Short mmCIF file of C-alpha atoms in Angstrom, two decimals:
data_model
loop_
_atom_site.label_atom_id
_atom_site.label_comp_id
_atom_site.label_asym_id
_atom_site.label_seq_id
_atom_site.Cartn_x
_atom_site.Cartn_y
_atom_site.Cartn_z
CA UNK A 23 63.85 219.32 113.90
CA UNK A 24 66.55 217.95 110.94
CA UNK A 25 67.10 214.79 112.54
CA UNK A 26 63.88 213.82 112.81
CA UNK A 27 63.63 215.36 108.64
CA UNK A 28 66.20 213.69 108.14
CA UNK A 29 64.67 210.14 109.98
CA UNK A 30 61.76 209.55 108.48
CA UNK A 31 63.33 210.10 105.07
CA UNK A 32 65.80 207.47 105.10
CA UNK A 33 63.60 205.10 106.64
CA UNK A 34 60.94 205.80 103.38
CA UNK A 35 64.16 205.62 101.33
CA UNK A 36 65.11 201.93 102.69
CA UNK A 37 61.26 200.90 102.32
CA UNK A 38 61.26 201.76 99.02
CA UNK A 39 64.11 200.75 98.04
CA UNK A 40 63.33 197.11 99.69
CA UNK A 41 59.42 197.28 98.60
CA UNK A 42 60.01 198.95 95.18
CA UNK A 43 57.19 201.45 93.82
CA UNK A 44 53.39 200.73 93.02
CA UNK A 45 52.92 201.06 88.95
CA UNK A 46 49.72 200.56 86.61
CA UNK A 47 50.09 198.94 83.45
CA UNK A 48 49.43 201.72 81.06
CA UNK A 49 53.14 203.11 83.21
CA UNK A 50 55.02 199.99 82.78
CA UNK A 51 54.16 200.16 79.22
CA UNK A 52 55.02 203.39 78.97
CA UNK A 53 58.50 203.55 80.33
CA UNK A 54 59.47 200.29 78.83
CA UNK A 55 58.49 202.25 75.18
CA UNK A 56 60.84 204.88 76.64
CA UNK A 57 63.74 202.26 77.25
CA UNK A 58 63.23 200.12 74.41
CA UNK A 59 67.31 200.13 72.96
CA UNK A 60 68.04 201.74 69.79
CA UNK A 61 70.58 199.01 67.34
CA UNK A 62 73.85 201.48 68.33
CA UNK A 63 72.65 201.25 72.05
CA UNK A 64 73.69 199.70 74.52
CA UNK A 65 71.01 200.04 77.42
CA UNK A 66 71.08 197.81 80.29
CA UNK A 67 67.37 197.96 82.24
CA UNK A 68 67.36 196.68 85.95
CA UNK A 69 65.36 196.17 88.04
CA UNK A 70 65.63 198.51 91.03
CA UNK A 71 63.84 199.67 94.37
CA UNK A 72 62.15 203.29 93.96
CA UNK A 73 64.77 206.16 95.15
CA UNK A 74 63.28 209.73 97.30
CA UNK A 75 66.91 210.95 97.53
CA UNK A 76 70.82 209.67 96.24
CA UNK A 77 73.51 211.61 98.66
CA UNK A 78 75.67 208.76 99.60
CA UNK A 79 76.40 211.25 102.77
CA UNK A 80 73.72 211.16 104.35
CA UNK A 81 71.92 207.13 102.70
CA UNK A 82 74.00 204.21 102.61
CA UNK A 83 70.97 201.96 101.42
CA UNK A 84 71.93 202.84 97.41
CA UNK A 85 72.54 200.44 95.11
CA UNK A 86 72.60 203.45 92.58
CA UNK A 87 75.34 205.79 94.34
CA UNK A 88 77.67 203.28 92.72
CA UNK A 89 77.50 204.12 89.39
CA UNK A 90 76.94 208.04 90.01
CA UNK A 91 79.53 208.54 92.47
CA UNK A 92 83.38 207.82 93.09
CA UNK A 93 85.86 207.19 96.77
CA UNK A 94 88.74 208.09 96.74
CA UNK A 95 89.44 204.22 97.52
CA UNK A 96 87.60 201.60 95.81
CA UNK A 97 86.99 198.19 96.15
CA UNK A 98 87.70 195.53 93.92
CA UNK A 99 86.02 191.61 93.04
CA UNK A 100 87.52 190.51 95.65
CA UNK A 101 86.76 193.22 98.29
CA UNK A 102 89.57 194.67 98.85
CA UNK A 103 90.44 197.90 99.12
CA UNK A 104 92.17 199.97 95.66
CA UNK A 105 92.92 203.38 94.77
CA UNK A 106 89.78 205.19 93.57
CA UNK A 107 89.86 209.10 93.68
CA UNK A 108 93.30 208.60 94.86
CA UNK A 109 96.55 207.03 93.39
CA UNK A 110 97.92 205.89 96.01
CA UNK A 111 98.19 206.81 100.13
CA UNK A 112 100.76 206.34 102.86
CA UNK A 113 99.79 206.26 107.18
CA UNK A 114 101.94 207.65 109.68
CA UNK A 115 101.84 205.92 112.59
CA UNK A 116 103.51 207.89 114.57
CA UNK A 117 100.60 210.50 114.22
CA UNK A 118 97.72 208.55 112.87
CA UNK A 119 97.68 210.19 109.68
CA UNK A 120 96.85 209.56 106.40
CA UNK A 121 98.23 211.22 103.17
CA UNK A 122 95.77 210.72 99.92
CA UNK A 123 97.18 211.71 96.55
CA UNK A 124 94.53 212.68 94.50
CA UNK A 125 94.18 211.90 90.72
CA UNK A 126 94.78 215.36 88.70
CA UNK A 127 92.77 214.23 85.80
CA UNK A 128 88.77 213.72 87.27
CA UNK A 129 85.94 216.28 86.20
CA UNK A 130 82.65 216.25 87.66
CA UNK A 131 79.23 215.56 85.75
CA UNK A 132 79.23 219.26 85.12
CA UNK A 133 82.75 219.70 83.74
CA UNK A 134 83.90 221.88 86.81
CA UNK A 135 87.63 219.94 88.25
CA UNK A 136 87.55 217.62 91.44
CA UNK A 137 89.51 219.11 94.48
CA UNK A 138 90.86 218.12 97.42
CA UNK A 139 88.13 220.80 99.16
CA UNK A 140 85.80 218.30 97.64
CA UNK A 141 86.50 215.26 99.80
CA UNK A 142 87.10 217.28 102.52
CA UNK A 143 83.21 219.02 102.51
CA UNK A 144 81.92 215.67 102.35
CA UNK A 145 83.61 214.02 105.28
CA UNK A 146 82.48 217.55 107.06
CA UNK A 147 79.26 216.99 105.95
CA UNK A 148 78.83 213.51 107.15
CA UNK A 149 80.36 214.50 110.49
CA UNK A 150 78.43 217.22 110.97
CA UNK A 151 75.92 216.13 113.38
CA UNK A 152 73.66 218.52 112.21
CA UNK A 153 72.82 216.38 108.90
CA UNK A 154 72.61 213.16 111.27
CA UNK A 155 73.84 211.44 108.53
CA UNK A 156 73.22 207.38 109.35
CA UNK A 157 77.00 206.62 108.86
CA UNK A 158 78.78 209.39 110.55
CA UNK A 159 79.70 206.50 113.43
CA UNK A 160 82.04 205.28 110.39
CA UNK A 161 83.89 208.59 110.86
CA UNK A 162 84.13 209.31 115.11
CA UNK A 163 87.70 208.61 114.70
CA UNK A 164 88.57 211.31 113.14
CA UNK A 165 90.28 214.25 113.80
CA UNK A 166 91.65 216.58 111.51
CA UNK A 167 91.24 216.90 107.41
CA UNK A 168 93.77 218.80 106.25
CA UNK A 169 94.28 220.53 102.12
CA UNK A 170 97.66 220.45 101.27
CA UNK A 171 96.86 221.44 97.48
CA UNK A 172 94.50 220.55 95.20
CA UNK A 173 95.59 217.10 94.84
CA UNK A 174 96.75 216.28 98.07
CA UNK A 175 94.86 215.64 101.56
CA UNK A 176 95.77 214.45 104.97
CA UNK A 177 93.48 212.76 107.29
CA UNK A 178 94.47 212.35 111.27
CA UNK A 179 92.57 209.90 113.43
CA UNK A 180 92.91 209.59 117.00
CA UNK A 181 93.66 205.90 116.80
CA UNK A 182 94.39 203.71 113.94
CA UNK A 183 90.97 202.43 112.58
CA UNK A 184 92.19 200.16 109.88
CA UNK A 185 88.33 200.02 108.73
CA UNK A 186 88.73 204.67 107.79
CA UNK A 187 90.26 202.88 104.21
CA UNK A 188 86.91 200.99 103.75
CA UNK A 189 84.87 203.75 104.60
CA UNK A 190 86.88 206.33 102.01
CA UNK A 191 84.84 204.20 99.72
CA UNK A 192 82.19 206.82 100.20
CA UNK A 193 80.68 208.53 97.19
CA UNK A 194 82.82 211.94 97.11
CA UNK A 195 80.04 215.21 96.97
CA UNK A 196 80.98 218.63 94.95
CA UNK A 197 81.73 221.04 97.25
CA UNK A 198 81.21 224.05 94.40
CA UNK A 199 77.28 222.81 94.24
CA UNK A 200 76.22 222.10 97.83
CA UNK A 201 78.42 224.79 99.97
CA UNK A 202 76.40 226.83 101.96
CA UNK A 203 72.98 224.44 101.48
CA UNK A 204 70.77 222.67 103.75
CA UNK A 205 72.47 218.68 102.47
CA UNK A 206 69.37 217.21 103.75
CA UNK A 207 66.74 219.06 101.44
CA UNK A 208 68.63 220.78 98.84
CA UNK A 209 66.88 219.62 95.21
CA UNK A 210 70.99 218.25 94.54
CA UNK A 211 69.30 214.76 96.18
CA UNK A 212 67.23 214.43 93.38
CA UNK A 213 69.96 215.84 90.37
CA UNK A 214 72.95 214.49 91.39
CA UNK A 215 76.30 215.61 90.28
CA UNK A 216 79.17 212.80 90.76
CA UNK A 217 82.51 211.26 89.09
CA UNK A 218 81.36 208.39 88.49
CA UNK A 219 80.53 206.36 85.22
CA UNK A 220 77.56 206.96 84.98
CA UNK A 221 75.64 210.99 85.50
CA UNK A 222 71.93 211.52 85.79
CA UNK A 223 69.90 211.78 82.46
CA UNK A 224 66.23 211.74 83.37
CA UNK A 225 64.60 210.77 86.89
CA UNK A 226 60.74 209.91 85.72
CA UNK A 227 59.61 210.35 89.69
CA UNK A 228 57.84 206.53 90.50
CA UNK A 229 59.11 205.04 87.18
CA UNK A 230 62.56 205.23 85.94
CA UNK A 231 65.56 206.83 86.87
CA UNK A 232 68.04 206.68 83.58
CA UNK A 233 71.55 206.60 83.99
CA UNK A 234 73.95 208.33 80.97
CA UNK A 235 77.16 207.51 79.86
CA UNK A 236 80.11 209.64 81.47
CA UNK A 237 81.66 210.72 78.21
CA UNK A 238 84.62 211.76 80.40
CA UNK A 239 85.16 209.16 82.91
CA UNK A 240 88.20 209.43 84.12
CA UNK A 241 89.40 205.30 84.55
CA UNK A 242 88.07 203.96 81.19
CA UNK A 243 85.58 203.93 78.27
CA UNK A 244 82.58 202.97 79.23
CA UNK A 245 81.13 200.00 78.13
CA UNK A 246 77.19 200.88 77.96
CA UNK A 247 75.47 203.71 76.36
CA UNK A 248 72.55 203.87 79.58
CA UNK A 249 71.63 202.02 82.45
CA UNK A 250 68.09 202.41 83.38
CA UNK A 251 66.98 201.68 87.20
CA UNK A 252 63.00 200.94 86.54
CA UNK A 253 61.49 200.62 89.46
CA UNK A 254 58.95 197.80 89.94
CA UNK A 255 56.50 196.92 92.51
CA UNK A 256 58.19 193.40 94.20
CA UNK A 257 60.57 190.06 93.50
CA UNK A 258 57.23 188.50 91.73
CA UNK A 259 56.84 191.43 88.96
CA UNK A 260 60.67 192.15 88.93
CA UNK A 261 60.77 188.03 88.15
CA UNK A 262 57.88 188.07 85.74
CA UNK A 263 58.98 191.60 83.71
CA UNK A 264 62.43 189.83 83.27
CA UNK A 265 60.31 186.65 81.71
CA UNK A 266 58.38 189.02 79.78
CA UNK A 267 61.65 191.28 78.51
CA UNK A 268 61.01 194.53 79.92
CA UNK A 269 64.18 194.03 82.45
CA UNK A 270 67.31 192.44 81.54
CA UNK A 271 68.94 192.38 84.84
CA UNK A 272 67.29 192.12 88.50
CA UNK A 273 67.50 189.83 92.05
CA UNK A 274 64.90 187.65 92.78
CA UNK A 275 63.46 185.06 94.99
CA UNK A 276 64.85 181.75 95.02
CA UNK A 277 61.56 180.64 94.10
CA UNK A 278 60.96 182.92 91.84
CA UNK A 279 64.90 182.01 90.26
CA UNK A 280 63.18 178.40 89.54
CA UNK A 281 61.20 180.01 86.46
CA UNK A 282 64.23 180.56 84.33
CA UNK A 283 65.83 176.69 85.42
CA UNK A 284 66.82 175.85 82.07
CA UNK A 285 66.39 178.85 80.18
CA UNK A 286 69.26 179.85 77.51
CA UNK A 287 68.24 182.97 76.99
CA UNK A 288 69.50 184.07 80.57
CA UNK A 289 72.57 183.69 83.47
CA UNK A 290 71.49 183.00 86.69
CA UNK A 291 73.76 184.03 89.68
CA UNK A 292 73.61 182.81 92.75
CA UNK A 293 76.08 185.06 94.58
CA UNK A 294 77.44 184.77 98.23
CA UNK A 295 76.89 187.89 100.66
CA UNK A 296 77.48 188.24 103.87
CA UNK A 297 73.81 189.55 104.26
CA UNK A 298 72.22 188.25 107.07
CA UNK A 299 68.60 188.75 108.91
CA UNK A 300 66.91 188.34 112.29
CA UNK A 301 64.45 189.45 114.58
CA UNK A 302 65.39 193.07 116.15
CA UNK A 303 63.63 192.91 119.25
CA UNK A 304 63.18 196.79 120.08
CA UNK A 305 64.47 197.49 123.90
CA UNK A 306 62.08 201.35 123.53
CA UNK A 307 59.37 199.21 124.28
CA UNK A 308 57.88 198.16 127.15
CA UNK A 309 57.72 193.95 126.93
CA UNK A 310 62.02 194.00 126.34
CA UNK A 311 62.78 196.91 127.57
CA UNK A 312 61.39 195.27 131.21
CA UNK A 313 62.75 191.43 129.91
CA UNK A 314 65.77 191.31 128.05
CA UNK A 315 66.30 187.58 128.85
CA UNK A 316 63.56 187.09 126.26
CA UNK A 317 65.90 187.70 123.26
CA UNK A 318 67.91 184.84 124.52
CA UNK A 319 65.03 183.26 125.44
CA UNK A 320 63.44 183.28 122.11
CA UNK A 321 66.23 182.39 120.17
CA UNK A 322 65.94 179.03 121.02
CA UNK A 323 62.40 178.79 119.61
CA UNK A 324 63.53 179.05 115.89
CA UNK A 325 64.01 176.44 113.81
CA UNK A 326 66.30 177.96 111.38
CA UNK A 327 66.58 175.07 109.14
CA UNK A 328 63.34 175.15 108.49
CA UNK A 329 63.49 178.70 107.58
CA UNK A 330 66.42 178.04 105.37
CA UNK A 331 64.67 175.06 103.14
CA UNK A 332 61.36 176.22 103.13
CA UNK A 333 61.73 180.15 102.32
CA UNK A 334 64.95 180.01 100.80
CA UNK A 335 65.07 176.46 99.35
CA UNK A 336 68.62 176.10 100.68
CA UNK A 337 70.41 178.90 98.82
CA UNK A 338 71.57 180.42 102.23
CA UNK A 339 73.58 179.18 105.73
CA UNK A 340 72.43 179.42 109.17
CA UNK A 341 72.97 182.39 110.68
CA UNK A 342 74.21 183.05 114.42
CA UNK A 343 76.80 185.80 114.81
CA UNK A 344 77.18 189.66 112.55
CA UNK A 345 80.75 188.43 111.88
CA UNK A 346 80.16 184.95 110.56
CA UNK A 347 82.37 184.51 107.51
CA UNK A 348 85.93 185.78 107.39
CA UNK A 349 88.84 184.84 110.23
CA UNK A 350 86.62 187.32 113.32
CA UNK A 351 84.10 185.20 113.57
CA UNK A 352 83.98 182.85 116.97
CA UNK A 353 82.32 179.60 115.86
CA UNK A 354 82.86 178.28 119.81
CA UNK A 355 79.86 181.17 120.92
CA UNK A 356 76.53 179.48 121.81
CA UNK A 357 74.33 178.97 118.51
CA UNK A 358 71.02 178.44 120.00
CA UNK A 359 70.39 175.66 118.39
CA UNK A 360 66.37 175.02 117.76
CA UNK A 361 65.19 173.33 121.52
CA UNK A 362 61.81 174.02 122.21
CA UNK A 363 62.74 172.38 125.87
CA UNK A 364 65.28 174.75 126.24
CA UNK A 365 63.45 178.53 125.53
CA UNK A 366 60.70 177.23 128.11
CA UNK A 367 63.04 176.65 130.51
CA UNK A 368 64.53 179.81 129.93
CA UNK A 369 61.44 181.74 130.52
CA UNK A 370 60.00 179.67 133.27
CA UNK A 371 63.88 180.42 134.92
CA UNK A 372 63.27 184.25 134.59
CA UNK A 373 59.63 184.23 135.75
CA UNK A 374 57.19 183.39 132.91
CA UNK A 375 54.26 181.23 133.89
CA UNK A 376 52.47 179.55 131.11
CA UNK A 377 48.77 180.56 130.99
CA UNK A 378 45.59 178.72 130.56
CA UNK A 379 45.09 179.56 126.84
CA UNK A 380 49.04 178.45 126.16
CA UNK A 381 50.44 181.78 126.24
CA UNK A 382 53.16 182.71 128.95
CA UNK A 383 53.06 185.69 131.15
CA UNK A 384 54.90 187.40 133.72
CA UNK A 385 53.15 189.85 136.28
CA UNK A 386 49.92 190.40 134.68
CA UNK A 387 52.27 191.12 130.92
CA UNK A 388 51.57 188.39 128.12
CA UNK A 389 54.34 187.47 125.97
CA UNK A 390 52.92 188.76 123.10
CA UNK A 391 54.46 190.84 120.25
CA UNK A 392 54.32 192.08 116.92
CA UNK A 393 57.05 191.10 113.91
CA UNK A 394 56.77 194.33 111.72
CA UNK A 395 58.68 193.85 108.17
CA UNK A 396 58.79 196.40 105.34
CA UNK A 397 56.00 195.76 102.14
CA UNK A 398 57.49 194.24 99.05
CA UNK A 399 59.88 191.83 100.70
CA UNK A 400 58.30 188.56 100.54
CA UNK A 401 60.85 186.56 101.59
CA UNK A 402 61.22 188.21 105.20
CA UNK A 403 57.58 188.35 105.06
CA UNK A 404 57.69 184.59 104.84
CA UNK A 405 60.51 184.22 107.03
CA UNK A 406 58.26 186.56 109.68
CA UNK A 407 55.14 183.72 109.17
CA UNK A 408 57.26 180.79 109.71
CA UNK A 409 58.64 182.75 112.99
CA UNK A 410 55.31 183.26 114.36
CA UNK A 411 54.17 179.28 114.12
CA UNK A 412 57.83 178.82 115.67
CA UNK A 413 57.47 180.66 118.40
CA UNK A 414 53.50 179.52 119.44
CA UNK A 415 54.90 176.25 120.26
CA UNK A 416 56.45 178.10 122.32
CA UNK A 417 53.95 179.64 124.48
CA UNK A 418 54.56 183.33 122.77
CA UNK A 419 51.84 185.23 121.36
CA UNK A 420 53.18 186.41 117.79
CA UNK A 421 51.88 188.01 115.14
CA UNK A 422 53.09 189.54 111.23
CA UNK A 423 52.93 193.63 110.78
CA UNK A 424 53.54 194.21 107.23
CA UNK A 425 53.99 198.43 107.26
CA UNK A 426 54.80 200.79 104.78
CA UNK A 427 56.24 203.39 107.17
CA UNK A 428 58.54 201.94 109.91
CA UNK A 429 57.84 203.17 113.41
CA UNK A 430 61.64 202.47 114.53
CA UNK A 431 60.91 203.42 117.74
CA UNK A 432 57.32 202.14 119.20
CA UNK A 433 57.34 199.09 117.38
CA UNK A 434 57.75 195.72 119.01
CA UNK A 435 60.39 193.95 116.69
CA UNK A 436 61.51 193.92 112.98
CA UNK A 437 62.50 191.52 110.55
CA UNK A 438 66.27 193.06 110.05
CA UNK A 439 68.65 192.48 107.86
CA UNK A 440 72.70 193.40 108.08
CA UNK A 441 76.21 192.33 107.38
CA UNK A 442 79.14 193.63 105.47
CA UNK A 443 81.91 192.27 102.89
CA UNK A 444 84.26 194.45 104.12
CA UNK A 445 86.10 194.84 107.75
CA UNK A 446 84.45 193.56 110.64
CA UNK A 447 84.19 197.39 111.82
CA UNK A 448 81.14 197.45 109.27
CA UNK A 449 77.41 196.86 110.58
CA UNK A 450 79.00 195.97 114.34
CA UNK A 451 79.92 199.36 115.83
CA UNK A 452 77.16 201.54 114.32
CA UNK A 453 74.82 198.86 114.26
CA UNK A 454 75.29 197.48 118.07
CA UNK A 455 77.11 200.35 119.71
CA UNK A 456 74.97 202.58 122.30
CA UNK A 457 73.41 205.38 120.53
CA UNK A 458 75.09 205.12 117.35
CA UNK A 459 73.37 205.70 113.44
CA UNK A 460 72.48 202.27 113.10
CA UNK A 461 71.37 201.13 116.16
CA UNK A 462 67.29 200.88 115.76
CA UNK A 463 66.35 199.03 118.57
CA UNK A 464 68.26 200.97 121.54
CA UNK A 465 70.55 198.51 122.46
CA UNK A 466 72.73 199.06 124.79
CA UNK A 467 75.66 196.85 126.51
CA UNK A 468 78.89 198.60 127.85
CA UNK A 469 80.66 195.48 127.47
CA UNK A 470 79.99 195.04 123.89
CA UNK A 471 80.84 199.42 123.10
CA UNK A 472 84.27 198.69 124.79
CA UNK A 473 84.88 195.91 123.08
CA UNK A 474 84.11 197.21 119.63
CA UNK A 475 85.74 200.32 120.36
CA UNK A 476 89.41 198.86 121.12
CA UNK A 477 88.75 196.52 117.95
CA UNK A 478 87.80 199.99 115.71
CA UNK A 479 91.23 201.25 117.27
CA UNK A 480 94.15 198.84 116.55
CA UNK A 481 96.25 198.10 114.03
CA UNK A 482 97.24 194.94 115.10
CA UNK A 483 95.14 191.94 113.75
CA UNK A 484 95.75 189.30 116.53
CA UNK A 485 94.41 192.19 118.99
CA UNK A 486 91.56 192.86 116.94
CA UNK A 487 90.51 188.85 116.37
CA UNK A 488 90.70 188.72 120.36
CA UNK A 489 88.42 191.72 120.46
CA UNK A 490 86.00 190.69 118.02
CA UNK A 491 85.86 187.01 119.81
CA UNK A 492 84.98 188.53 123.10
CA UNK A 493 82.32 190.95 121.96
CA UNK A 494 80.88 187.74 120.23
CA UNK A 495 80.78 185.86 123.36
CA UNK A 496 79.31 189.04 125.35
CA UNK A 497 76.53 189.08 122.79
CA UNK A 498 75.43 185.86 123.03
CA UNK A 499 74.72 186.70 126.69
CA UNK A 500 72.84 189.57 126.20
CA UNK A 501 71.07 188.98 122.40
CA UNK A 502 70.29 192.10 120.44
CA UNK A 503 68.77 189.68 117.97
CA UNK A 504 67.62 186.69 117.40
CA UNK A 505 69.90 185.97 114.28
CA UNK A 506 68.01 183.54 111.56
CA UNK A 507 69.82 182.98 108.35
CA UNK A 508 72.39 184.52 105.92
CA UNK A 509 70.90 184.93 102.41
CA UNK A 510 72.32 184.20 98.77
CA UNK A 511 71.83 187.08 96.58
CA UNK A 512 70.42 185.39 93.43
CA UNK A 513 70.64 187.32 90.30
CA UNK A 514 69.15 186.98 86.74
CA UNK A 515 69.92 188.19 83.45
CA UNK A 516 69.71 187.94 80.04
CA UNK A 517 72.35 186.16 78.43
CA UNK A 518 74.39 189.19 76.66
CA UNK A 519 74.82 190.55 79.33
CA UNK A 520 78.47 190.72 79.89
CA UNK A 521 80.60 191.73 83.18
CA UNK A 522 79.05 190.37 86.25
CA UNK A 523 81.75 188.38 88.38
CA UNK A 524 79.55 185.48 89.76
CA UNK A 525 82.78 185.29 92.36
CA UNK A 526 82.27 188.47 94.26
CA UNK A 527 80.72 188.39 98.19
CA UNK A 528 77.71 190.91 98.15
CA UNK A 529 76.73 193.18 100.97
CA UNK A 530 73.39 194.33 102.73
CA UNK A 531 70.16 193.80 99.68
CA UNK A 532 72.92 192.02 97.56
CA UNK A 533 74.48 195.42 97.04
CA UNK A 534 77.93 195.46 95.27
CA UNK A 535 76.78 193.24 91.95
CA UNK A 536 78.11 197.25 89.98
CA UNK A 537 81.96 197.33 91.95
CA UNK A 538 82.58 196.91 88.26
CA UNK A 539 79.52 198.82 86.03
CA UNK A 540 82.12 200.53 83.80
CA UNK A 541 83.53 197.57 82.26
CA UNK A 542 79.95 195.76 81.28
CA UNK A 543 78.52 195.53 78.22
CA UNK A 544 75.73 193.77 76.15
CA UNK A 545 76.11 191.73 73.28
#
């Protein structure tokens, strides 16, 4: 029951983050007034999607997490792992054990002292199957967690798993507030307490979340007094509210970016990401479960360059792999370049016959399905609409459905997005591994499972490169998605917002811009 409850909550959160939440004009004006900056306060108003719960141990999608919480490790502007709540660490190769020395000067937002027990509690919470955390598979290799003293903790692994240092950037939870409680339903998720540079001030449901400066932040003096996550309807609304002055910073679409061209009052940051889009086929539905060849055949029917040019206005890159950036990419794999003749050839080779209506069918089943998009993400909706037109040309009857709730189990397909700028294990093992937490389409390939397992459990980089390249070779024989495009994240901010590092490569949904928010200021 808890698994079902968490899955529903998680889906609502993901959709809310992508789409925002509907607000009336009066509500918007009310919120704008509440966010008015006094002459001596530095208040950043950020255009955000909505949140129903804030808990980094349960929900991966949440830009706000990095403002409220800290991990024992952190990422710098080049996405390298650096100390966070841990001052230092050592790794014993003989026992695959990390020993972390934690800072002694950290307090929770309620004034309690941060201790090693909090780290153990957080990791135990994530790994507890009762909590159905969507990131649990990141920590599968942990075999033992030992609290040595208040500032020392040992984490033992069954294999080296060099990705673990990345995964320990996860926000740590306060044991003294959550021990013995239902982590999924507890009201803590609506009034979270962390150790980060900002703490919850006010949460006006569906309108805004106001974060206040943490005066006791251990790392440094925080530059901003407040950050208001203002909930807006969609991407177009964000652009309009930026222009009207209601927002100081927001992520916008390539088309909306043109509004701010040659406007000296705004800075436009076009930031590279590891964030890709693709059509995720649901192998739980009869059409794709019984005809697994479709994913490969349909991949030849997508003109990615046309989508890149018309939807993204060139701000991205054609996608063919989930590991396209960095040393683990295999540039020699099949890229499924646009070829309508090849798409039809592959269909017919597998028993599909073109009907009199121009649609292929096989054993009485028409090649007909929906591509589902979440509400509010216009880029995905535009991509999906072009895909349906292109797939019609090869004899597929495809329609777009824009839904407020996503039924992962029963929908035909989904315009998916994934991608991580960190270790290659991230967004591969849990996304493509059989029955893993972020495998939303029932994809299963034993060879893929084997290669991803081997890649995460060796610290010999040459072997990791070999395994990940072999994974990609196996993947293109049995495609989980039709990869479409990597997308740039476009952030537009007022010219007095200082501290953004445009050179940082961002993650899924453009997450990561706030990595150094404690350094930000407004002139």
